[in-house]
Structure formats: structure tokens, C-alpha cells
mmCIF file of C-alpha atoms in Angstrom:
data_model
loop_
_atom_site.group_PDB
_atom_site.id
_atom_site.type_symbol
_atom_site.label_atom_id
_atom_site.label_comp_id
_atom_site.label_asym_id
_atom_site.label_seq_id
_atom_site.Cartn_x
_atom_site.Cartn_y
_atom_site.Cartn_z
ATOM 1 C CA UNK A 972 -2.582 1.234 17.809
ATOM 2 C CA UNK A 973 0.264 3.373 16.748
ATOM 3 C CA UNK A 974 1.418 2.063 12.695
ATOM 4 C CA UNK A 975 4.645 2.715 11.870
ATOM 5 C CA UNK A 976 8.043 1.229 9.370
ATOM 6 C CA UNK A 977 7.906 -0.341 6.160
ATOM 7 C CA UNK A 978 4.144 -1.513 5.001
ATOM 8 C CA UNK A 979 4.071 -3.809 1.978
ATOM 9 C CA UNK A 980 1.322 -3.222 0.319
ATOM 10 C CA UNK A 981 0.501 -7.025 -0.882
ATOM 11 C CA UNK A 982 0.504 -8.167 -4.728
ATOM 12 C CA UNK A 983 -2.704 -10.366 -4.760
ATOM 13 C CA UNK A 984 -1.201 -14.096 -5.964
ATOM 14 C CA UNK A 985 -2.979 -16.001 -8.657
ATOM 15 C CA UNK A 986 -2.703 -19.711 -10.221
ATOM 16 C CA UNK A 987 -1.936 -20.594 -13.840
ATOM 17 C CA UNK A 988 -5.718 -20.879 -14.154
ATOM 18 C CA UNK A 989 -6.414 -16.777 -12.950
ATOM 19 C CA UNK A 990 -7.898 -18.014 -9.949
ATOM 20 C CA UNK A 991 -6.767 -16.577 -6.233
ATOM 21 C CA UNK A 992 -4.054 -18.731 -4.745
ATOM 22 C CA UNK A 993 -4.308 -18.901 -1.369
ATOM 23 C CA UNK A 994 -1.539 -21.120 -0.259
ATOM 24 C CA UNK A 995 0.885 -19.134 -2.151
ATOM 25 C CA UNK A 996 -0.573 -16.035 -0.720
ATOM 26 C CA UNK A 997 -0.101 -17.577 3.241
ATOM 27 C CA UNK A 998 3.621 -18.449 1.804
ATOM 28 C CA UNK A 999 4.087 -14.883 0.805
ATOM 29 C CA UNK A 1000 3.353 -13.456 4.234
ATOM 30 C CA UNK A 1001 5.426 -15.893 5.867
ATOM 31 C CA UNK A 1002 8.443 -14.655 4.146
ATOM 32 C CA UNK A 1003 7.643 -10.615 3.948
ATOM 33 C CA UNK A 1004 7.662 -11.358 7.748
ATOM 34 C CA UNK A 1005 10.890 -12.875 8.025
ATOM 35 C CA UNK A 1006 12.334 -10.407 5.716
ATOM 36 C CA UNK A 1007 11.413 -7.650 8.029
ATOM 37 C CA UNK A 1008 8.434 -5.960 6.525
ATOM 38 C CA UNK A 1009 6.944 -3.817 9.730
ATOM 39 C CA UNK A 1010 3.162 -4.455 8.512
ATOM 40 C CA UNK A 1011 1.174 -5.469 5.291
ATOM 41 C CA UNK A 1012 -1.500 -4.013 3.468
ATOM 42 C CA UNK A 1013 -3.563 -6.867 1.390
ATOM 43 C CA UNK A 1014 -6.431 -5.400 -1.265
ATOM 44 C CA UNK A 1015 -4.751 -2.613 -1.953
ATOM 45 C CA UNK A 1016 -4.616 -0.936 -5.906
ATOM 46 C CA UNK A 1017 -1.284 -3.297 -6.005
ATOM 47 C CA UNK A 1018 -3.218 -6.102 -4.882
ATOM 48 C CA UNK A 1019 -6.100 -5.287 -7.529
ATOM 49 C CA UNK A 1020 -9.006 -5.043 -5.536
ATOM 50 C CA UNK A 1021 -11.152 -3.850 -8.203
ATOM 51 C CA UNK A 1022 -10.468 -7.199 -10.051
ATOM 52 C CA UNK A 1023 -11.964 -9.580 -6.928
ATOM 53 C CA UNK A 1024 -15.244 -10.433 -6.000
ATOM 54 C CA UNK A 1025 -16.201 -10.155 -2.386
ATOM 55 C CA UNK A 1026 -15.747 -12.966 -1.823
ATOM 56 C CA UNK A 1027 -12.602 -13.298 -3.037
ATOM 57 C CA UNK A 1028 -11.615 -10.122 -0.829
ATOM 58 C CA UNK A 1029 -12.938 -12.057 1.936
ATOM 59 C CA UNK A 1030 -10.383 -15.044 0.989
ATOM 60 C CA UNK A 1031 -7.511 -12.863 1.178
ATOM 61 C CA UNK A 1032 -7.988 -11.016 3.919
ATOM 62 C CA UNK A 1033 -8.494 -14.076 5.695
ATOM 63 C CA UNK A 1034 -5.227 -15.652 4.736
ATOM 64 C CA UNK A 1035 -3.159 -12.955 5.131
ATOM 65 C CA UNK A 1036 -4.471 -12.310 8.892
ATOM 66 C CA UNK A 1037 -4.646 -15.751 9.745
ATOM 67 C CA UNK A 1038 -1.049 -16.864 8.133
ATOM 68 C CA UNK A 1039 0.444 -13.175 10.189
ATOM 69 C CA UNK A 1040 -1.450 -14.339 13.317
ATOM 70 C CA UNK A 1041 -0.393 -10.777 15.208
ATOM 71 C CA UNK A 1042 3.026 -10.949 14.055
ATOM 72 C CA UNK A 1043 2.880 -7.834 12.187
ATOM 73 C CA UNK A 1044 -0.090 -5.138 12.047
ATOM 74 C CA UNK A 1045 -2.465 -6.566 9.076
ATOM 75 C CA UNK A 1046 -4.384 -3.379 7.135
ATOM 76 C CA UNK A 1047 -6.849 -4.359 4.908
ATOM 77 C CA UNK A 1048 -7.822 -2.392 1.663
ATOM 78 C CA UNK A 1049 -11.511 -2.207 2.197
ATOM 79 C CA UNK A 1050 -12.419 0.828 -0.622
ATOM 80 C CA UNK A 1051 -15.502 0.842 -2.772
ATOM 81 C CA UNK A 1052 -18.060 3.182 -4.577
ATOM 82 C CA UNK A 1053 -20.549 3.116 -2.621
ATOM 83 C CA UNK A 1054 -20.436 4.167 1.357
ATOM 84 C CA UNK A 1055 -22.649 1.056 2.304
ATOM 85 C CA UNK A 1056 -19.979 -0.760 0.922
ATOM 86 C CA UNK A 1057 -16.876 0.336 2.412
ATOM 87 C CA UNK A 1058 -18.937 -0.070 5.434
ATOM 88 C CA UNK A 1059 -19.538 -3.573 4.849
ATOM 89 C CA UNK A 1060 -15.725 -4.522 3.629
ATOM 90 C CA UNK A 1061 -14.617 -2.725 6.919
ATOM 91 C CA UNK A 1062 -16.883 -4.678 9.119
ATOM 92 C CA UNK A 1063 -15.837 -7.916 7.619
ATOM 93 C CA UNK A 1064 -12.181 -6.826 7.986
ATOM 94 C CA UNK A 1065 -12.437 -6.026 11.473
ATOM 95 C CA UNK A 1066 -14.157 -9.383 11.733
ATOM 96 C CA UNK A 1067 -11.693 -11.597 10.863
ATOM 97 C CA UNK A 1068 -9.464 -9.832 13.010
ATOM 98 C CA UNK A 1069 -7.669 -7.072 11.017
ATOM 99 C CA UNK A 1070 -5.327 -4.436 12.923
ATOM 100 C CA UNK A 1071 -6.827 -1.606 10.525
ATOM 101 C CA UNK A 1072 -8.512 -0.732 6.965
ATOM 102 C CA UNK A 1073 -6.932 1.203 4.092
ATOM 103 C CA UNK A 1074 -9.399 3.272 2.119
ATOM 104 C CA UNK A 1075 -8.802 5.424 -0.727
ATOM 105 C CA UNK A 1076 -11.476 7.677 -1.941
ATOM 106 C CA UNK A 1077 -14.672 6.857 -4.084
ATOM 107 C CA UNK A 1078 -12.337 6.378 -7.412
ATOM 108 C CA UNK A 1079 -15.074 7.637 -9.966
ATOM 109 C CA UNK A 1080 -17.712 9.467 -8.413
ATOM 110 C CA UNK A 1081 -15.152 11.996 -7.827
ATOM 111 C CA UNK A 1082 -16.616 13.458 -4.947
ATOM 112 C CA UNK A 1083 -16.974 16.689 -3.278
ATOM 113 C CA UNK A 1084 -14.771 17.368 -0.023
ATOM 114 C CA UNK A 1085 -18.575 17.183 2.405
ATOM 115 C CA UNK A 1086 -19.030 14.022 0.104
ATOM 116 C CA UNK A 1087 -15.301 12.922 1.135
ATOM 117 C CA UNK A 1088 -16.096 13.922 4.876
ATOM 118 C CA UNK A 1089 -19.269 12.304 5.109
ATOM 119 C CA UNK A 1090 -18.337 9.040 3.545
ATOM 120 C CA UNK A 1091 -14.855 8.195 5.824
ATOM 121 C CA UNK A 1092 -16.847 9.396 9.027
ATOM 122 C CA UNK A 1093 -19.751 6.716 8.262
ATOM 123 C CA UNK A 1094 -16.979 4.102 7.583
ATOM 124 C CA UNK A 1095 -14.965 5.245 10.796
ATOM 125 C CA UNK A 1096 -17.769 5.142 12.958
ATOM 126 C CA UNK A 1097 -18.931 1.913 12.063
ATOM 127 C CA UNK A 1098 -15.731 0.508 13.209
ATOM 128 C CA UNK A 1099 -13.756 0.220 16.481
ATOM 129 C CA UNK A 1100 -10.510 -0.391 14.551
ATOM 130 C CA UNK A 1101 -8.264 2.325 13.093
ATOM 131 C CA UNK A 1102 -9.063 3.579 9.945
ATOM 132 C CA UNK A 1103 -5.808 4.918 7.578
ATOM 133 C CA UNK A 1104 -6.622 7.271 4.647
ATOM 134 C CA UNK A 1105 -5.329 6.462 1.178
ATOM 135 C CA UNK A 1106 -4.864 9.733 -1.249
ATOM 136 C CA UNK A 1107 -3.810 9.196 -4.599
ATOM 137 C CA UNK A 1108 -5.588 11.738 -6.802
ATOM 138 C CA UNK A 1109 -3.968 9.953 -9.840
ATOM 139 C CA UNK A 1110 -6.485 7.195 -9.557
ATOM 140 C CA UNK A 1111 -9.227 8.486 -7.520
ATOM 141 C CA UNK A 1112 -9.580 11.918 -9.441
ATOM 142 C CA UNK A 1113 -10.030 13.334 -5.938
ATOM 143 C CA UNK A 1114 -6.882 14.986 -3.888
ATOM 144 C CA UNK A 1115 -7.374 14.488 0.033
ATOM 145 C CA UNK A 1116 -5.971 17.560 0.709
ATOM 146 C CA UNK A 1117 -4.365 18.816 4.184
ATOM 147 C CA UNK A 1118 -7.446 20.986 5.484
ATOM 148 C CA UNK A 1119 -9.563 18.294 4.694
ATOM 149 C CA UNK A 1120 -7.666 15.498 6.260
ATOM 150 C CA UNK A 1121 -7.393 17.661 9.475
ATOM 151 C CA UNK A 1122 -10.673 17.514 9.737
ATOM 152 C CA UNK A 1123 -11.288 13.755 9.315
ATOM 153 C CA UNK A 1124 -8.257 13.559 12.175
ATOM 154 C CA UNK A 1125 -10.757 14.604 14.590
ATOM 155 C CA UNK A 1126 -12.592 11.992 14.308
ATOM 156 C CA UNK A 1127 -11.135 9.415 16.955
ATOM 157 C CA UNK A 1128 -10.326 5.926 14.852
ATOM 158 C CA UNK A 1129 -8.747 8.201 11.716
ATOM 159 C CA UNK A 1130 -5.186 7.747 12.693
ATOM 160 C CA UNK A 1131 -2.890 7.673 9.510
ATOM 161 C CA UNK A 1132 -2.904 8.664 5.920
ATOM 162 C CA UNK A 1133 -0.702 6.998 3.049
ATOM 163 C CA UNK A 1134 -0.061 10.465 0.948
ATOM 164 C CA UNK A 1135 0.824 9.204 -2.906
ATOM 165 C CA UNK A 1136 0.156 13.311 -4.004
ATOM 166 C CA UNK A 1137 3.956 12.798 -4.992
ATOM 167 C CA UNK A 1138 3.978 16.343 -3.287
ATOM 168 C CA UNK A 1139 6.113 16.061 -0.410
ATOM 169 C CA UNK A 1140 5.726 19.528 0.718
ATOM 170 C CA UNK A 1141 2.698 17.915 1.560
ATOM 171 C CA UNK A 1142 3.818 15.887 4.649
ATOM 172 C CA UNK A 1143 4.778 19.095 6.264
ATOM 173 C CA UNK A 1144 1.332 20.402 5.796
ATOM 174 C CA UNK A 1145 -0.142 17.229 7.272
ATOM 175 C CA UNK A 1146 1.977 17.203 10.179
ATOM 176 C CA UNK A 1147 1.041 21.182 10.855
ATOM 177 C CA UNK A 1148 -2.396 20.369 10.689
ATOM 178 C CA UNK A 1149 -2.918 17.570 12.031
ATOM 179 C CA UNK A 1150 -0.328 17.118 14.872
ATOM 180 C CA UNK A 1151 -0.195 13.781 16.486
ATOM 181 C CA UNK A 1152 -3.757 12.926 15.464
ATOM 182 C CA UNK A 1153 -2.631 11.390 12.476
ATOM 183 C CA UNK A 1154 0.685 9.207 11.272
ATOM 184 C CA UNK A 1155 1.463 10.483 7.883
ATOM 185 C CA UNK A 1156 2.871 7.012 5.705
ATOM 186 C CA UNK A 1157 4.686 8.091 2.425
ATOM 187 C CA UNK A 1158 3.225 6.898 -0.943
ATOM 188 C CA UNK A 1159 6.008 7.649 -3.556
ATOM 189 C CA UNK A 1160 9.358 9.625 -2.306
ATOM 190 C CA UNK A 1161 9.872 7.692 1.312
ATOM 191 C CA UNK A 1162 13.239 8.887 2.222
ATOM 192 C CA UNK A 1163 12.232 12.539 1.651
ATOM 193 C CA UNK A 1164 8.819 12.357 3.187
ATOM 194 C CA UNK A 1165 11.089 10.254 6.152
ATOM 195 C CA UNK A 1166 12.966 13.633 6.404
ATOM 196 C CA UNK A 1167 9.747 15.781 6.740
ATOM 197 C CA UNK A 1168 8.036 13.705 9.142
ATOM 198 C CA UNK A 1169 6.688 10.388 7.447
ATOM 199 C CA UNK A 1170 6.842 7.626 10.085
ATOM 200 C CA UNK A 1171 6.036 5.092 7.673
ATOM 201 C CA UNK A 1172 6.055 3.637 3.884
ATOM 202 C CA UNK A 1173 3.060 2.007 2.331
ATOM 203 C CA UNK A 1174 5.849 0.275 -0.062
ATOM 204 C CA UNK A 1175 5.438 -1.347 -3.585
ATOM 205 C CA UNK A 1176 9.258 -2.381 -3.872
ATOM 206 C CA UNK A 1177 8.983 -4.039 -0.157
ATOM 207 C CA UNK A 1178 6.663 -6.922 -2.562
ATOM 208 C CA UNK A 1179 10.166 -7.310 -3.922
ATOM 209 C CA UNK A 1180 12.494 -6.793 -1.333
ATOM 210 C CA UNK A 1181 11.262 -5.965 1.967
ATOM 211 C CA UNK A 1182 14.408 -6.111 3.961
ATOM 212 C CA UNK A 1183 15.552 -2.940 1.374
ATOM 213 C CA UNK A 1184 12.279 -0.986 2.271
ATOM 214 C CA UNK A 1185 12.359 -1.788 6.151
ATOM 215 C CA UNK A 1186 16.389 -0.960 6.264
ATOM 216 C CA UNK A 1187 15.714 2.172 4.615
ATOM 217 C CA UNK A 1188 12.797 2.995 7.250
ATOM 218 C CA UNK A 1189 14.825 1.738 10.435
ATOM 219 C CA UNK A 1190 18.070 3.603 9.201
ATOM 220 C CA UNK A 1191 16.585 7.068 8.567
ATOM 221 C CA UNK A 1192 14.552 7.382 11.183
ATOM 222 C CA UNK A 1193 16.173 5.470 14.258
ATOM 223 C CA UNK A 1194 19.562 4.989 12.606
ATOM 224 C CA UNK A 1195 22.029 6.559 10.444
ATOM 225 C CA UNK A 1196 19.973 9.034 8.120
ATOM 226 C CA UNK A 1197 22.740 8.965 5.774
ATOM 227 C CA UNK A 1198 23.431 5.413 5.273
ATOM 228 C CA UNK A 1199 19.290 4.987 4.896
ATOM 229 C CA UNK A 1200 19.393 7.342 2.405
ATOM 230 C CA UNK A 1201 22.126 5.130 0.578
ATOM 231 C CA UNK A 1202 19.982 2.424 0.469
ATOM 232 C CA UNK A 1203 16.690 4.780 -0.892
ATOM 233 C CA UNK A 1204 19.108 5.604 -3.530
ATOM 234 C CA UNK A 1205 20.195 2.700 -4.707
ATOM 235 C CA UNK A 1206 16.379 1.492 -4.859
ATOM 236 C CA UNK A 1207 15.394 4.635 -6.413
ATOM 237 C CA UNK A 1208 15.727 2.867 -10.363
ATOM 238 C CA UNK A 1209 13.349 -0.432 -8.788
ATOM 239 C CA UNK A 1210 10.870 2.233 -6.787
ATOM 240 C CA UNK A 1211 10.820 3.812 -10.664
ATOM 241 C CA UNK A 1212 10.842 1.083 -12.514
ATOM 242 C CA UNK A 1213 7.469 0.061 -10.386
ATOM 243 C CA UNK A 1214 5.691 3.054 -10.805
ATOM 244 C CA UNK A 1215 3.778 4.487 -13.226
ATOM 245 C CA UNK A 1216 0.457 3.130 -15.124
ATOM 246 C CA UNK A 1217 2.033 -0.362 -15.742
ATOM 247 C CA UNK A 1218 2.859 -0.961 -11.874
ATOM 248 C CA UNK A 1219 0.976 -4.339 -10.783
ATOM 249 C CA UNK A 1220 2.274 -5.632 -14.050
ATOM 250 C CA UNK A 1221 5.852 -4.756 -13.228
ATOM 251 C CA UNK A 1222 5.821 -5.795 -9.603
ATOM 252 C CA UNK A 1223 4.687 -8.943 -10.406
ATOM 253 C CA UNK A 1224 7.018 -9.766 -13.146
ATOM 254 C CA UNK A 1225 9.944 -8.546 -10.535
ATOM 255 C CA UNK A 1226 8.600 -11.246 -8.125
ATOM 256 C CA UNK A 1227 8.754 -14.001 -10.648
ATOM 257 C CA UNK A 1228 12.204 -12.845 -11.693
ATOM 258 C CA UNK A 1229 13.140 -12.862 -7.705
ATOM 259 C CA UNK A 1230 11.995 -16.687 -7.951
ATOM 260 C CA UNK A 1231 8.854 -15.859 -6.016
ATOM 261 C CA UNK A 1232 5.921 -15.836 -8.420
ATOM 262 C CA UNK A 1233 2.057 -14.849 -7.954
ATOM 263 C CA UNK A 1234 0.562 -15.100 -11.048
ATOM 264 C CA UNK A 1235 0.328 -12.813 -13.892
ATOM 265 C CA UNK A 1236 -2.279 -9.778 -13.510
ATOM 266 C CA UNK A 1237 -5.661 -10.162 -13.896
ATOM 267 C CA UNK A 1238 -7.194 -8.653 -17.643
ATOM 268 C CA UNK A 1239 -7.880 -6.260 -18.401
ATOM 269 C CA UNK A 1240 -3.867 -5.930 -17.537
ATOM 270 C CA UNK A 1241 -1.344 -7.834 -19.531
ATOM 271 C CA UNK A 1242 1.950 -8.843 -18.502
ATOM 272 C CA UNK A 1243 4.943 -6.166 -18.656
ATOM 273 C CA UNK A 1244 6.404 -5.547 -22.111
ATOM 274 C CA UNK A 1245 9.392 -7.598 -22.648
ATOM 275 C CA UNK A 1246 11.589 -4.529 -23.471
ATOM 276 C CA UNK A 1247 10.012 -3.732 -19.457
ATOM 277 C CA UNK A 1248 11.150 -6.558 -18.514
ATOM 278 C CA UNK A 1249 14.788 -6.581 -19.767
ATOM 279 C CA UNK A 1250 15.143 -2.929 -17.574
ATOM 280 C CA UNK A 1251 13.557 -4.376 -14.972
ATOM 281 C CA UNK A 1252 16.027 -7.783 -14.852
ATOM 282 C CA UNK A 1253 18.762 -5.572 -15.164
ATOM 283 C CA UNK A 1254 17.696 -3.412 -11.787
ATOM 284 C CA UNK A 1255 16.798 -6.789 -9.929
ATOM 285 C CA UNK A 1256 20.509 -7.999 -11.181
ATOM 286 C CA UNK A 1257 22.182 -4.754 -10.138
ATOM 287 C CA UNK A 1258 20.498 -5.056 -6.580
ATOM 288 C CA UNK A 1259 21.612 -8.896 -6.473
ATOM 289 C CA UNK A 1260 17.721 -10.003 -6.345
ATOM 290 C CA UNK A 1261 17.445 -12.091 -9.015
ATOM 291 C CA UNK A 1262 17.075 -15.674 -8.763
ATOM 292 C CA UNK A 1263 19.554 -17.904 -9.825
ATOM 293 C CA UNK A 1264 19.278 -19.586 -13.201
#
């Protein structure tokens, strides 16, 4: 399977009490379907992973592929420490029917580039579903970089990367190295890393709009480049505004301000500052998102 568009990668929705809210999270999908999102990516860092229990990993990924029932492709974040247990995540994944797995690096270990190698080949050949690399060397303390991920294209089920290195020189590199082993999905910078190559966007604002995010995907590449990059621009202050260390707090306040809530973040994360979340009303009210009073 080819992935490809505009990839929300999935807030994880909680109730009043902290705990995981499934029904919300099947109404969710429902809707970044009919808004046009080209794929989702549950357990993800957006969807704080490293606050679940298995089990509760388990819970979402069912939901989410069950309520998308091969409507979209379904990618699940299966990272962990430990090999054995990416390995295990993956298998359950693939299990309950998931189109792919998402995995970011060990995120403290910081491991070597054989340790890198070694652990997504184990994962990858313990599966017979794609496998897409996650590098973000802000929170994994470990940069994927292009020689390396040429390598792990090789192997046959590694068939995309989501590149958050913020570098987008680094697409270019990718694409050199890699050819059409491996479908390079942009991180941060989608429009730019559309023009380099990108044929995809593992999104954070598509959790808040994801007809925005897809339109932006469909225009530049099989459309009018210029009018997608008028949209990317006029997202650019929400794609900001959602970044940086405070980002599942921010998305989810946006989605409560849109009128779709999931729950505040689980501690140790607070809820955005309110003097975040008077910038962030304004944005949502210049982009006509916000729910009416």
C-alpha cells in the first residue's frame, strides 16, 4: 500500500473523569472522514501514547479501525523503549486490522544508528504490514538521518518516513537516497516539503480542520500549487500556534473552541495558558472555525 495526502495524526479523547472516551473517539473519526482527511494516525506523540496503558492503546486502536472500517488508511503509533515492545504493539496493530504502524525512535535510550537499524528491522520483519518511520530528534534525542533511512528502505515493508527535522533540505536528501522505496510525509513545513517531493502530511492542524490540511495537499500537488500555497499560508499562524512544547495542550483547547471537545490532556500536562488561549481563539476566529456562541 502506497500512503499518501493529508494524515491527521489523532488527539487521544478523554472524559471529564481522565478516562479514554471511546465513543467520542469513534465520533471523531467519523467526521475527520467526512471532512476529507486522506488517512489517520491514532497513538501518536499528539495522541499521548506515553500517557496510556496497553491496554488503553489497544482500546484506541480498536475504535479508530473499527469506526474507519477501510474508509481511509488507519496507521497506528506503535513506539516504545524496548524492541520486544514495539514488536508486540505492532503485532497487535496489525491484528486488529491496521493499514500500517508509525514508530518513532527509542525516545531516551538515545540510540546508536546499528541500535536504530537493528531495532526497526526486528519490528519490520515481524510484520507483514507497512511500517512508516517517525523522526523527530526534538523528542527522541536521536536524528534519523538520510543515509540511515536509506538503508532501512531496503528492507521491503519500510515504505514511508514522517520527517519533523524541520530541515526541509532534508526531503531532497531522502528522495536522492532513497528513490521510490520510501514516501517521504512532511512533519512541520508541508507546503515546502510538498514542493521538494513530500507526498504527504502527518498533520496536527488537520485535528482542527482537516478539510484545510487535505485542500492544501490536493491543491499543491494535483492542483493549483499556487492557490494550495494560499491556503498553507493562511494556516501558517494555527500550524504555529500548535507547535512547540505546549502542542497537545493547544490542539486540544482549539478542538473545544471548534465545538468538538476531547478532554483536557492527561498530567503531567495542564491545559493551555489562558493568554494561549486568547491567540489561539483569535486564529480559530480569523479562519472562521470557531463555534458559535
Amino acid at each position: 500500500m502506497r500512503f499518501r495526502g493529508s494524515y491527521t495524526v489523532c488527539v487521544t479523547a478523554f472524559d471529564d473523569e481522565g478516562r479514554i472516551d471511546l465513543p467520542a473517539m469513534r465520533g471523531y473519526t467519523d467526521w475527520q472522514i467526512a471532512e476529507g482527511a486522506h488517512g489517520l494516525v491514532p497513538l501518536g506523540s499528539t495522541g499521548e501514547f506515553l500517557s496510556l496503558t496497553r491496554e488503553e492503546r489497544g482500546q484506541v486502536a480498536e475504535a479508530v479501525i473499527g469506526q474507519a472500517a477501510g474508509r481511509v488508511p488507519v496507521l497506528i503509533g506503535t513506539a516504545a523503549e524496548w524492541t520486544e515492545e514495539a514488536i508486540a504493539l505492532s503485532r497487535d496493530a496489525e491484528a486488529l486490522g491496521a493499514d500500517g504502524v508509525m514508530l518513532v525512535p527509542p525516545y531516551y535510550s538515545s540510540p546508536t544508528e546499528d541500535e536504530l537499524f537493528t531495532h526497526f528491522r526486528r519490528v519490520a520483519e515481524a510484520l507483514s504490514i507497512p511500517v512508516m518511520l517517525y523522526n523527530n530528534p526534538f523528542t527522541a534525542n536521536v536524528d534519523l538521518t538520510a543515509p540511515l533511512v536509506a538503508r532501512l528502505s531496503e528492507i521491503d515493508n519500510i515504505v514511508a518516513i514522517k520527517d519533523t527535522s524541520k530541515n526541509v533540505h532534508r526531503v531532497t536528501e531522502l528522495i536522492e537516497l532513497c528513490g521510490d522505496r520510501l514516501t517521504v510525509f512532511a512533519g512541520y513545513y508541508p507546503w515546502e516539503s510538498y514542493r521538494c517531493g513530500a507526498q504527504g502530511y502527518s498533520s496536527v492542524m488537520a485535528n482542527i480542520s482537516p478539510r484545510l490540511s487535505a485542500e492544501m495537499f490536493t491543491e499543491t500537488l494535483d492542483g493549483d500549487a499556487a492557490k494550495g500555497r494560499e491556503i498553507y499560508v493562511k494556516c501558517l499562524p494555527l500550524i504555529n500556534a500548535l507547535a512547540g512544547d505546549l502542542y497537545v495542550s493547544a490542539t486540544k483547547a482549539a478542538m473545544k473552541m471548534i465545538g468538538r471537545p476531547m478532554g483536557d490532556p492527561r498530567p503531567p500536562r495542564l491545559p493551555l495558558p489562558q493568554r494561549r488561549q486568547d491567540d489561539l481563539r483569535r486564529i480559530l476566529d480569523d479562519l472562521g472555525l470557531l463555534a458559535e456562541a
